Tab-separated table of C-alpha atoms and ligand atoms in Angstrom:
chain	number	residue	atom	x	y	z
A	1	MET	CA	68.109	58.658	34.847
A	2	SER	CA	67.625	57.299	31.243
A	3	THR	CA	63.634	56.726	31.474
A	4	LYS	CA	62.850	60.311	31.352
A	5	ARG	CA	64.268	61.381	28.337
A	6	GLU	CA	62.269	62.642	25.717
A	7	SER	CA	62.572	62.992	21.857
A	8	ILE	CA	63.063	66.880	21.032
A	9	HIS	CA	61.383	65.828	17.105
A	10	GLY	CA	57.976	64.810	18.894
A	11	GLN	CA	56.233	61.550	20.281
A	12	TRP	CA	53.311	59.492	18.187
A	13	SER	CA	50.263	60.031	19.474
A	14	ASN	CA	49.991	56.451	20.681
A	15	ARG	CA	50.941	52.261	20.840
A	16	TRP	CA	48.995	52.073	17.647
A	17	ILE	CA	50.916	54.817	15.731
A	18	PHE	CA	54.079	53.276	16.081
A	19	ILE	CA	53.228	49.626	15.032
A	20	LEU	CA	52.019	51.806	11.705
A	21	ALA	CA	54.754	53.508	10.924
A	22	ALA	CA	57.200	50.828	11.834
A	23	THR	CA	55.124	48.249	9.964
A	24	GLY	CA	55.132	51.298	7.688
A	25	SER	CA	58.923	51.299	6.952
A	26	ALA	CA	58.518	47.361	7.639
A	27	VAL	CA	55.977	46.698	4.328
A	28	GLY	CA	57.698	48.767	0.798
A	29	LEU	CA	59.182	47.953	-2.042
A	30	GLY	CA	60.626	44.542	-0.459
A	31	ASN	CA	57.861	43.107	0.276
A	32	ILE	CA	56.203	42.600	-3.158
A	33	TRP	CA	58.832	44.226	-5.886
A	34	LYS	CA	62.053	42.709	-4.435
A	35	PHE	CA	60.467	39.623	-1.806
A	36	PRO	CA	59.500	37.551	-5.172
A	37	TYR	CA	62.201	39.070	-7.240
A	38	ILE	CA	65.024	37.699	-5.587
A	39	THR	CA	62.392	34.894	-4.974
A	40	GLY	CA	62.461	33.884	-7.709
A	41	GLU	CA	66.562	34.318	-8.714
A	42	ASN	CA	67.166	31.941	-6.139
A	43	GLY	CA	65.156	28.795	-6.915
A	44	GLY	CA	62.214	29.344	-4.175
A	45	GLY	CA	61.315	27.511	-1.583
A	46	ALA	CA	64.931	26.606	0.137
A	47	PHE	CA	65.631	30.340	-0.151
A	48	VAL	CA	61.609	31.173	1.523
A	49	LEU	CA	62.885	29.114	4.407
A	50	VAL	CA	65.870	30.826	5.011
A	51	TYR	CA	64.462	34.019	4.559
A	52	LEU	CA	61.425	32.668	7.253
A	53	LEU	CA	63.840	31.441	9.645
A	54	CYS	CA	65.917	34.229	9.575
A	55	ILE	CA	62.529	36.950	10.699
A	56	ALA	CA	62.717	34.616	13.395
A	57	ALA	CA	65.617	34.258	14.614
A	58	ILE	CA	68.080	37.049	13.692
A	59	GLY	CA	64.827	39.752	12.871
A	60	ILE	CA	62.666	40.682	15.818
A	61	PRO	CA	65.285	40.008	18.004
A	62	ILE	CA	67.645	42.560	17.016
A	63	MET	CA	64.312	44.754	16.186
A	64	MET	CA	62.893	44.184	19.600
A	65	ALA	CA	67.536	45.344	20.567
A	66	GLU	CA	66.425	49.059	18.140
A	67	VAL	CA	63.507	49.488	19.301
A	68	LEU	CA	64.956	49.731	23.246
A	69	LEU	CA	68.597	51.133	22.114
A	70	GLY	CA	66.039	54.427	20.187
A	71	ARG	CA	63.704	54.547	23.311
A	72	ARG	CA	66.245	54.913	26.134
A	73	GLY	CA	68.745	57.233	23.467
A	74	ARG	CA	65.633	59.318	21.775
A	75	GLN	CA	67.698	60.708	20.618
A	76	SER	CA	68.706	60.408	16.015
A	77	PRO	CA	70.667	56.645	16.465
A	78	ILE	CA	74.276	58.235	16.197
A	79	ASN	CA	73.500	60.434	19.561
A	80	THR	CA	71.365	56.750	20.931
A	81	MET	CA	74.263	56.048	20.648
A	82	LYS	CA	76.896	57.652	21.924
A	83	THR	CA	74.584	58.085	25.131
A	84	LEU	CA	74.101	55.073	25.669
A	85	ALA	CA	78.017	53.883	25.512
A	86	ARG	CA	78.578	56.745	27.935
A	87	GLU	CA	76.334	55.955	30.044
A	88	GLU	CA	77.382	52.381	30.650
A	89	GLY	CA	80.791	53.115	30.761
A	90	ARG	CA	82.099	53.126	27.041
A	91	SER	CA	83.510	54.744	24.536
A	92	GLY	CA	81.942	57.506	22.114
A	93	ALA	CA	82.521	55.296	19.482
A	94	TRP	CA	79.508	53.782	19.742
A	95	ALA	CA	78.429	56.284	16.969
A	96	LEU	CA	80.090	55.005	14.354
A	97	LEU	CA	77.017	53.229	14.345
A	98	GLY	CA	74.884	55.810	13.804
A	99	TRP	CA	76.628	57.236	10.969
A	100	SER	CA	77.369	53.697	8.947
A	101	GLY	CA	73.473	53.671	9.811
A	102	VAL	CA	73.107	57.235	7.612
A	103	ILE	CA	75.000	56.309	4.758
A	104	ALA	CA	73.319	52.924	4.789
A	105	GLY	CA	69.963	54.959	4.195
A	106	PHE	CA	71.263	57.446	1.806
A	107	LEU	CA	72.343	54.748	-0.078
A	108	ILE	CA	69.559	52.927	-0.403
A	109	LEU	CA	66.793	55.212	-0.909
A	110	SER	CA	68.747	56.600	-3.530
A	111	TYR	CA	67.873	53.609	-5.489
A	112	TYR	CA	65.387	52.754	-3.863
A	113	SER	CA	63.764	56.858	-5.257
A	114	VAL	CA	63.854	55.235	-8.726
A	115	ILE	CA	62.252	52.216	-8.253
A	116	ALA	CA	59.195	54.192	-6.437
A	117	GLY	CA	59.124	56.507	-9.381
A	118	TRP	CA	58.491	53.420	-12.451
A	119	ALA	CA	55.407	52.982	-9.532
A	120	LEU	CA	54.696	56.481	-9.925
A	121	ALA	CA	55.219	55.916	-13.962
A	122	TYR	CA	52.717	52.464	-13.345
A	123	VAL	CA	50.008	54.701	-12.214
A	124	LEU	CA	49.228	56.296	-14.649
A	125	ASN	CA	50.071	53.510	-16.899
A	126	ALA	CA	47.400	51.217	-15.381
A	127	GLY	CA	44.889	54.287	-15.477
A	128	SER	CA	45.053	54.730	-19.170
A	129	GLY	CA	44.211	51.531	-19.818
A	130	VAL	CA	47.399	50.684	-22.441
A	131	PHE	CA	47.841	46.829	-20.343
A	132	THR	CA	43.765	45.786	-21.106
A	133	ASN	CA	45.067	42.897	-23.269
A	134	ALA	CA	47.712	42.857	-23.955
A	135	PRO	CA	49.760	40.325	-24.790
A	136	ALA	CA	52.679	39.717	-22.411
A	137	ALA	CA	55.585	40.269	-24.603
A	138	GLU	CA	53.380	43.138	-25.273
A	139	ILE	CA	54.076	44.297	-21.332
A	140	GLN	CA	57.529	43.468	-21.331
A	141	ASN	CA	58.709	45.997	-23.800
A	142	ILE	CA	56.739	48.428	-21.316
A	143	PHE	CA	58.046	48.150	-18.807
A	144	ALA	CA	62.371	47.516	-21.464
A	145	ALA	CA	60.744	51.781	-23.603
A	146	LEU	CA	60.740	53.283	-19.105
A	147	THR	CA	63.627	51.960	-18.531
A	148	ALA	CA	65.754	52.360	-21.537
A	149	SER	CA	64.558	56.299	-21.436
A	150	PRO	CA	67.203	58.698	-19.006
A	151	GLY	CA	64.467	61.382	-19.050
A	152	GLN	CA	61.031	59.550	-17.490
A	153	LEU	CA	62.929	57.811	-15.098
A	154	ILE	CA	64.438	60.537	-13.798
A	155	PHE	CA	61.633	62.665	-14.421
A	156	TRP	CA	59.326	60.078	-12.136
A	157	HIS	CA	62.779	59.475	-9.563
A	158	SER	CA	62.543	63.238	-9.376
A	159	LEU	CA	58.756	63.027	-8.275
A	160	PHE	CA	59.388	60.813	-5.898
A	161	MET	CA	61.911	62.165	-3.734
A	162	LEU	CA	60.449	65.375	-3.826
A	163	MET	CA	57.100	63.426	-2.038
A	164	THR	CA	59.042	62.086	0.012
A	165	MET	CA	61.228	65.131	1.783
A	166	LEU	CA	57.767	66.615	1.659
A	167	VAL	CA	56.813	65.213	4.155
A	168	VAL	CA	60.117	64.176	6.302
A	169	ALA	CA	59.804	67.688	6.691
A	170	ARG	CA	56.681	68.594	8.573
A	171	GLY	CA	58.040	66.329	11.162
A	172	VAL	CA	56.860	63.013	13.026
A	173	LYS	CA	53.246	64.366	13.973
A	174	LYS	CA	52.077	66.097	10.507
A	175	GLY	CA	53.677	64.233	8.234
A	176	LEU	CA	54.710	61.062	9.313
A	177	GLU	CA	51.712	59.664	10.600
A	178	VAL	CA	48.777	61.648	8.951
A	179	ALA	CA	50.695	59.784	5.344
A	180	ILE	CA	50.392	55.850	6.702
A	181	ARG	CA	47.763	55.722	8.724
A	182	PHE	CA	44.779	54.161	6.367
A	183	LEU	CA	47.891	53.079	3.975
A	184	MET	CA	48.510	49.716	5.510
A	185	PRO	CA	44.759	47.896	5.482
A	186	ALA	CA	44.361	49.054	2.283
A	187	LEU	CA	47.052	47.885	0.659
A	188	PHE	CA	46.150	43.924	2.896
A	189	VAL	CA	43.225	44.348	0.652
A	190	LEU	CA	43.658	45.114	-2.364
A	191	LEU	CA	46.282	41.883	-2.471
A	192	LEU	CA	44.196	39.847	-0.856
A	193	ILE	CA	42.693	40.506	-4.074
A	194	MET	CA	45.485	39.404	-6.355
A	195	VAL	CA	45.848	36.830	-4.770
A	196	GLY	CA	41.740	36.690	-5.557
A	197	TYR	CA	42.636	36.355	-9.171
A	198	ALA	CA	46.011	34.264	-9.126
A	199	ILE	CA	43.979	31.637	-7.776
A	200	SER	CA	41.334	31.641	-10.631
A	201	SER	CA	43.204	32.485	-13.560
A	202	GLY	CA	47.044	32.066	-12.651
A	203	ASP	CA	48.809	29.029	-12.450
A	204	PHE	CA	48.584	28.854	-8.676
A	205	VAL	CA	48.969	24.963	-7.330
A	206	ARG	CA	52.683	25.594	-9.316
A	207	GLY	CA	53.455	29.572	-7.599
A	208	LEU	CA	52.265	27.942	-4.290
A	209	ARG	CA	55.062	24.867	-5.279
A	210	PHE	CA	57.744	26.758	-5.552
A	211	LEU	CA	56.698	29.092	-2.921
A	212	PHE	CA	56.629	26.480	-0.270
A	213	THR	CA	58.654	23.171	-2.172
A	214	PRO	CA	62.433	23.873	-0.641
A	215	ASP	CA	64.683	21.934	-2.563
A	216	PHE	CA	68.155	22.449	-1.275
A	217	SER	CA	70.376	22.213	-4.693
A	218	LYS	CA	68.979	25.036	-5.510
A	219	ILE	CA	69.762	27.409	-2.916
A	220	THR	CA	74.208	29.118	-2.745
A	221	GLY	CA	76.390	30.374	-0.461
A	222	GLU	CA	75.313	33.844	-1.595
A	223	GLY	CA	71.504	32.422	-1.683
A	224	VAL	CA	71.963	32.420	2.487
A	225	LEU	CA	73.279	35.529	2.293
A	226	ILE	CA	70.817	37.121	0.667
A	227	ALA	CA	67.558	35.812	2.245
A	228	MET	CA	69.441	37.012	5.384
A	229	GLY	CA	70.123	40.422	4.325
A	230	HIS	CA	66.648	40.419	3.115
A	231	ALA	CA	65.710	39.944	6.234
A	232	PHE	CA	67.038	43.487	7.467
A	233	PHE	CA	66.584	44.999	4.315
A	234	THR	CA	62.407	44.291	5.112
A	235	LEU	CA	62.129	45.084	8.089
A	236	SER	CA	64.149	48.012	8.219
A	237	LEU	CA	66.665	46.794	10.247
A	238	GLY	CA	70.272	47.345	10.522
A	239	MET	CA	70.481	50.933	10.415
A	240	GLY	CA	68.621	53.104	12.074
A	241	ALA	CA	65.339	53.787	10.754
A	242	ILE	CA	63.166	51.241	13.880
A	243	MET	CA	65.381	52.948	16.134
A	244	ILE	CA	64.345	56.167	15.612
A	245	TYR	CA	60.716	55.175	15.020
A	246	GLY	CA	61.769	53.627	18.824
A	247	SER	CA	63.446	56.496	19.343
A	248	TYR	CA	59.441	58.571	18.859
A	249	MET	CA	57.599	55.527	20.989
A	250	PRO	CA	55.411	56.055	24.158
A	251	GLN	CA	56.711	55.328	26.923
A	252	ASN	CA	54.254	52.151	28.675
A	253	ALA	CA	54.188	50.753	25.096
A	254	SER	CA	55.724	46.506	25.661
A	255	ILE	CA	58.445	46.843	22.627
A	256	ALA	CA	58.401	43.167	22.475
A	257	LYS	CA	54.661	43.232	21.947
A	258	THR	CA	54.584	45.343	18.804
A	259	SER	CA	58.338	43.806	17.499
A	260	ILE	CA	55.760	40.401	16.889
A	261	ILE	CA	53.287	42.310	15.454
A	262	VAL	CA	55.336	44.042	12.510
A	263	ALA	CA	56.976	41.065	10.783
A	264	LEU	CA	53.960	39.310	11.134
A	265	ALA	CA	52.518	42.100	9.317
A	266	ASP	CA	55.605	42.985	7.663
A	267	THR	CA	55.599	38.592	6.551
A	268	ALA	CA	51.921	38.537	5.693
A	269	VAL	CA	52.329	40.615	3.080
A	270	ALA	CA	55.731	39.849	1.086
A	271	LEU	CA	53.921	36.281	1.134
A	272	LEU	CA	51.128	37.028	0.091
A	273	ALA	CA	53.719	38.941	-2.744
A	274	GLY	CA	54.029	36.090	-3.239
A	275	MET	CA	51.491	34.137	-3.943
A	276	ALA	CA	49.529	36.533	-5.759
A	277	ILE	CA	52.499	36.432	-8.605
A	278	PHE	CA	54.538	33.772	-9.021
A	279	PRO	CA	50.569	31.864	-10.907
A	280	ILE	CA	51.082	34.790	-13.213
A	281	VAL	CA	54.156	34.145	-13.659
A	282	PHE	CA	54.155	30.242	-14.315
A	283	ALA	CA	50.701	30.847	-16.047
A	284	ASN	CA	52.284	32.601	-18.295
A	285	ALA	CA	55.437	30.807	-19.551
A	286	LEU	CA	57.727	33.625	-18.156
A	287	GLU	CA	60.783	33.390	-16.164
A	288	PRO	CA	60.686	34.089	-12.349
A	289	GLY	CA	64.566	34.722	-12.164
A	290	ALA	CA	63.621	37.887	-14.561
A	291	GLY	CA	65.608	40.756	-11.750
A	292	PRO	CA	63.750	43.783	-11.264
A	293	GLY	CA	61.355	43.667	-13.370
A	294	LEU	CA	59.246	41.240	-12.101
A	295	ILE	CA	56.003	42.776	-10.809
A	296	PHE	CA	56.220	45.438	-13.116
A	297	GLN	CA	55.934	42.497	-16.054
A	298	THR	CA	53.435	40.093	-14.995
A	299	LEU	CA	50.702	42.059	-12.132
A	300	PRO	CA	49.890	44.427	-15.685
A	301	ILE	CA	49.313	40.997	-16.866
A	302	ALA	CA	46.327	40.262	-14.717
A	303	PHE	CA	45.208	43.741	-14.742
A	304	GLY	CA	45.034	43.677	-18.786
A	305	SER	CA	43.001	40.688	-18.706
A	306	MET	CA	40.831	40.758	-15.372
A	307	PRO	CA	38.016	42.554	-14.780
A	308	GLY	CA	37.422	46.233	-14.383
A	309	GLY	CA	41.961	45.493	-14.575
A	310	SER	CA	42.028	49.085	-14.830
A	311	PHE	CA	40.964	50.222	-11.731
A	312	PHE	CA	42.431	47.973	-10.066
A	313	GLY	CA	45.753	48.709	-11.946
A	314	THR	CA	45.974	51.567	-11.093
A	315	VAL	CA	44.296	51.348	-6.764
A	316	PHE	CA	48.063	48.560	-7.096
A	317	PHE	CA	50.018	50.781	-8.586
A	318	VAL	CA	49.384	53.743	-6.112
A	319	LEU	CA	49.226	51.729	-2.907
A	320	LEU	CA	52.736	50.158	-4.148
A	321	VAL	CA	53.361	53.913	-4.219
A	322	LEU	CA	51.978	54.679	-1.194
A	323	ALA	CA	54.083	52.094	1.311
A	324	ALA	CA	56.880	53.051	-0.915
A	325	TRP	CA	56.525	56.234	0.657
A	326	SER	CA	56.416	55.065	4.238
A	327	SER	CA	59.345	53.412	3.938
A	328	ALA	CA	61.576	55.947	2.125
A	329	ILE	CA	60.336	58.764	4.905
A	330	SER	CA	62.152	55.963	7.172
A	331	LEU	CA	65.794	56.061	5.301
A	332	ILE	CA	66.362	58.721	5.849
A	333	GLU	CA	64.754	60.190	8.921
A	334	PRO	CA	67.692	59.925	11.405
A	335	ALA	CA	70.004	61.687	8.843
A	336	VAL	CA	67.597	64.139	9.266
A	337	ALA	CA	67.402	64.592	12.727
A	338	TRP	CA	71.051	64.805	13.365
A	339	LEU	CA	71.103	67.374	11.058
A	340	VAL	CA	68.919	68.634	13.374
A	341	GLU	CA	69.867	67.465	16.648
A	342	ASN	CA	73.944	68.836	15.558
A	343	LYS	CA	73.608	71.385	13.058
A	344	GLY	CA	70.930	73.487	14.612
A	345	TRP	CA	68.889	73.092	10.914
A	346	THR	CA	65.292	73.197	10.865
A	347	ARG	CA	63.345	70.161	8.877
A	348	ILE	CA	63.398	72.073	5.845
A	349	LYS	CA	66.609	72.972	5.298
A	350	ALA	CA	67.848	69.691	6.449
A	351	SER	CA	64.786	67.344	4.215
A	352	ALA	CA	66.458	69.530	0.969
A	353	TRP	CA	70.045	69.054	0.952
A	354	CYS	CA	69.206	65.372	2.352
A	355	GLY	CA	67.238	65.100	-0.843
A	356	PHE	CA	68.986	66.895	-2.927
A	357	ALA	CA	72.254	64.695	-1.944
A	358	THR	CA	70.281	61.687	-2.236
A	359	TRP	CA	68.797	61.990	-5.771
A	360	LEU	CA	71.552	63.502	-6.987
A	361	MET	CA	73.306	60.066	-6.094
A	362	GLY	CA	70.456	58.037	-7.843
A	363	LEU	CA	70.428	59.449	-10.847
A	364	GLY	CA	73.815	56.193	-10.971
A	365	THR	CA	70.899	53.910	-10.364
A	366	VAL	CA	68.910	55.427	-13.173
A	367	LEU	CA	71.606	55.071	-15.920
A	368	SER	CA	72.240	51.822	-14.588
A	369	PHE	CA	68.941	50.848	-16.273
A	370	ASN	CA	70.606	51.844	-19.750
A	371	GLU	CA	73.777	54.398	-20.618
A	372	TRP	CA	76.451	52.336	-17.715
A	373	SER	CA	74.506	49.057	-18.172
A	374	ALA	CA	77.534	47.690	-19.288
A	375	TYR	CA	79.827	48.782	-16.591
A	376	THR	CA	79.624	45.516	-14.065
A	377	LEU	CA	82.146	44.363	-11.753
A	378	TRP	CA	81.538	40.799	-10.490
A	379	GLY	CA	78.653	40.437	-12.985
A	380	LYS	CA	76.476	43.581	-11.184
A	381	ASN	CA	75.551	46.888	-12.158
A	382	PHE	CA	75.945	50.060	-9.995
A	383	PHE	CA	72.401	49.249	-8.391
A	384	ASP	CA	72.879	46.152	-8.350
A	385	LEU	CA	76.733	46.573	-6.662
A	386	LEU	CA	74.763	48.784	-4.436
A	387	ASP	CA	71.999	46.784	-3.347
A	388	PHE	CA	74.155	44.171	-2.375
A	389	LEU	CA	76.180	46.492	-0.292
A	390	THR	CA	73.589	47.867	1.532
A	391	SER	CA	71.264	45.251	1.957
A	392	ASN	CA	73.673	41.659	2.827
A	393	ILE	CA	76.786	43.371	3.829
A	394	MET	CA	75.656	46.973	5.466
A	395	LEU	CA	71.935	45.552	7.042
A	396	PRO	CA	73.943	43.023	8.271
A	397	LEU	CA	76.824	44.293	9.765
A	398	GLY	CA	74.855	47.172	11.698
A	399	GLY	CA	72.352	44.637	12.875
A	400	LEU	CA	75.615	42.188	14.052
A	401	PHE	CA	76.271	45.975	16.082
A	402	ILE	CA	73.522	46.235	17.603
A	403	ALA	CA	73.068	42.829	18.769
A	404	LEU	CA	76.909	43.269	20.308
A	405	PHE	CA	76.148	46.617	22.104
A	406	ALA	CA	72.241	45.859	23.581
A	407	ALA	CA	73.742	42.671	24.544
A	408	TRP	CA	77.187	42.629	25.728
A	409	VAL	CA	77.210	46.500	26.676
A	410	MET	CA	74.133	47.321	27.847
A	411	LYS	CA	73.035	45.927	31.257
A	412	SER	CA	71.121	42.526	31.833
A	413	SER	CA	68.934	45.255	34.599
A	414	SER	CA	69.074	47.247	31.420
A	415	THR	CA	67.679	45.645	28.774
A	416	ALA	CA	65.037	44.491	30.828
A	417	ASP	CA	63.826	47.589	32.422
A	418	GLU	CA	63.321	49.020	28.746
A	419	LEU	CA	62.044	46.277	28.002
A	420	LYS	CA	59.932	45.640	30.792
A	421	LEU	CA	60.271	42.006	31.366
A	422	PRO	CA	61.370	40.830	35.330
A	423	GLU	CA	64.694	40.018	34.665
A	424	ASN	CA	65.328	36.928	35.537
A	425	GLY	CA	61.644	35.589	33.277
A	426	MET	CA	61.006	32.928	30.099
A	427	ALA	CA	61.384	36.398	28.239
A	428	HIS	CA	63.842	38.527	28.863
A	429	THR	CA	65.797	36.052	29.048
A	430	GLY	CA	65.266	33.979	26.252
A	431	TRP	CA	65.982	37.516	23.871
A	432	ARG	CA	69.326	37.830	25.537
A	433	PHE	CA	70.522	34.924	24.091
A	434	LEU	CA	68.546	34.939	21.303
A	435	VAL	CA	70.853	38.617	21.026
A	436	ARG	CA	73.278	37.718	22.526
A	437	PHE	CA	74.777	34.672	20.944
A	438	VAL	CA	72.546	33.134	18.040
A	439	THR	CA	72.391	36.449	16.203
A	440	PRO	CA	75.901	37.464	16.468
A	441	VAL	CA	77.425	33.964	15.712
A	442	ALA	CA	75.039	33.763	12.857
A	443	VAL	CA	75.522	36.636	11.174
A	444	ILE	CA	78.892	35.492	10.884
A	445	ILE	CA	78.038	31.940	10.121
A	446	VAL	CA	76.142	33.742	6.805
A	447	PHE	CA	79.378	35.609	6.194
A	448	LEU	CA	81.551	33.202	6.072
A	449	ASN	CA	79.745	30.637	4.291
A	450	ALA	CA	79.056	33.407	1.813
A	451	ILE	CA	82.916	33.701	0.793
A	452	GLY	CA	83.855	30.683	1.220
A	453	VAL	CA	85.400	30.247	3.794
A	454	VAL	CA	83.188	27.622	5.617
B	501	PFF	N1	62.139	48.530	4.444
B	501	PFF	C1	61.732	48.847	3.485
B	501	PFF	C2	60.828	48.155	2.601
B	501	PFF	O1	60.976	46.743	2.399
B	501	PFF	O2	60.916	47.546	1.199
B	501	PFF	C3	62.823	48.910	3.226
B	501	PFF	C4	63.704	49.274	4.194
B	501	PFF	C5	62.989	51.081	4.392
B	501	PFF	C6	64.974	49.364	3.934
B	501	PFF	C7	63.999	51.251	5.851
B	501	PFF	C8	65.554	49.341	5.442
B	501	PFF	C9	65.144	51.073	6.486
B	501	PFF	F1	65.785	50.778	6.817
């Protein structure tokens, strides 16, 4: 019986550790770096509203589906999909879903590590006091100088990849658990301090209005696609990261409750980041649509002028690095687990090879900010294309197939059994309805809308 299966990679000590790990995966650069800048680029309130709707109607149900598949299969996403498909009498080709996740994780980590490298560089910047009393223009120059230098970017990217692979090599308990225990609460407190600064010194009202007053004339079909893609990205869905974390989840934990807690925590962090950043943007007449450099050009202004700013700045970027770190390990974990299962490699060997390949791929992103910045396709450079392909196409497609598998392939009795919900009760029926109809239809409509068909 599938529920008795055990993972060869280990198991979280208890359900709180699963919540911490999944939150660690979900909360990362996506919340603090990406959410504010794509909100800025897509006009604010309406974008935020679509994003929140996607979290509630698509994200949470798919998260439950992913965790349930993972816990039932208890292997890497590739082998989990193969096993569960066979168990339901279907083709082993469902393993392809696991493969697309492994590729998406590899591609995302390749650029994620470069951006996390910026955060590493900013730990040093903040600590050295270069932001103290620096005018906004000077702070923009510091960012421009960093991204213009392939050498510096490669250095920080290499350091971050090394940190990531060290944790992954140590394995589920010793590596992943230890790294995430204290991180989330600390990050939360620091964000509250930043919002406090934004209230006292930024243009808080204008920031809030930008974030929460929807103006639908400002959002396009592509904007809706980006909002949906970000819902997947920020919750780590559609590529097997949450599936593999689910495979380490204790058998008795409630999947529904834990998924909701993780989604709420993730959303809270993103909204707090927005509330910390936009008041500073407006108070300093900066451009909300400044792009990927937004937080690196705004928050240092706050650190430069607040009392104890060097200290808070350093702590903030350290936490940002830690948040990115706990997400990065989940991006590569599915690939490493598969190599251990199928090739019999040690975790150390698997981590080293995955890390090296990802590092190499990351050089493309490094160059896209300088040497290759003029090479674009559809107005997007290498980094933009990679981000667009993974967040807005691969993750939603992965999520779509996860939904189809959980609600159309798996028997209702199997999902009720794994979710530990009464099969015909409201919660299970409601979830199945969302995953069976609402999620697939929504994803397909958003895709068609973005390419101009509907
Ligand atoms: N959720 C992470 C973030 O918001 O930074 C990024 C991420 C991690 C995406 C793991 C996908 C994933 F599987």
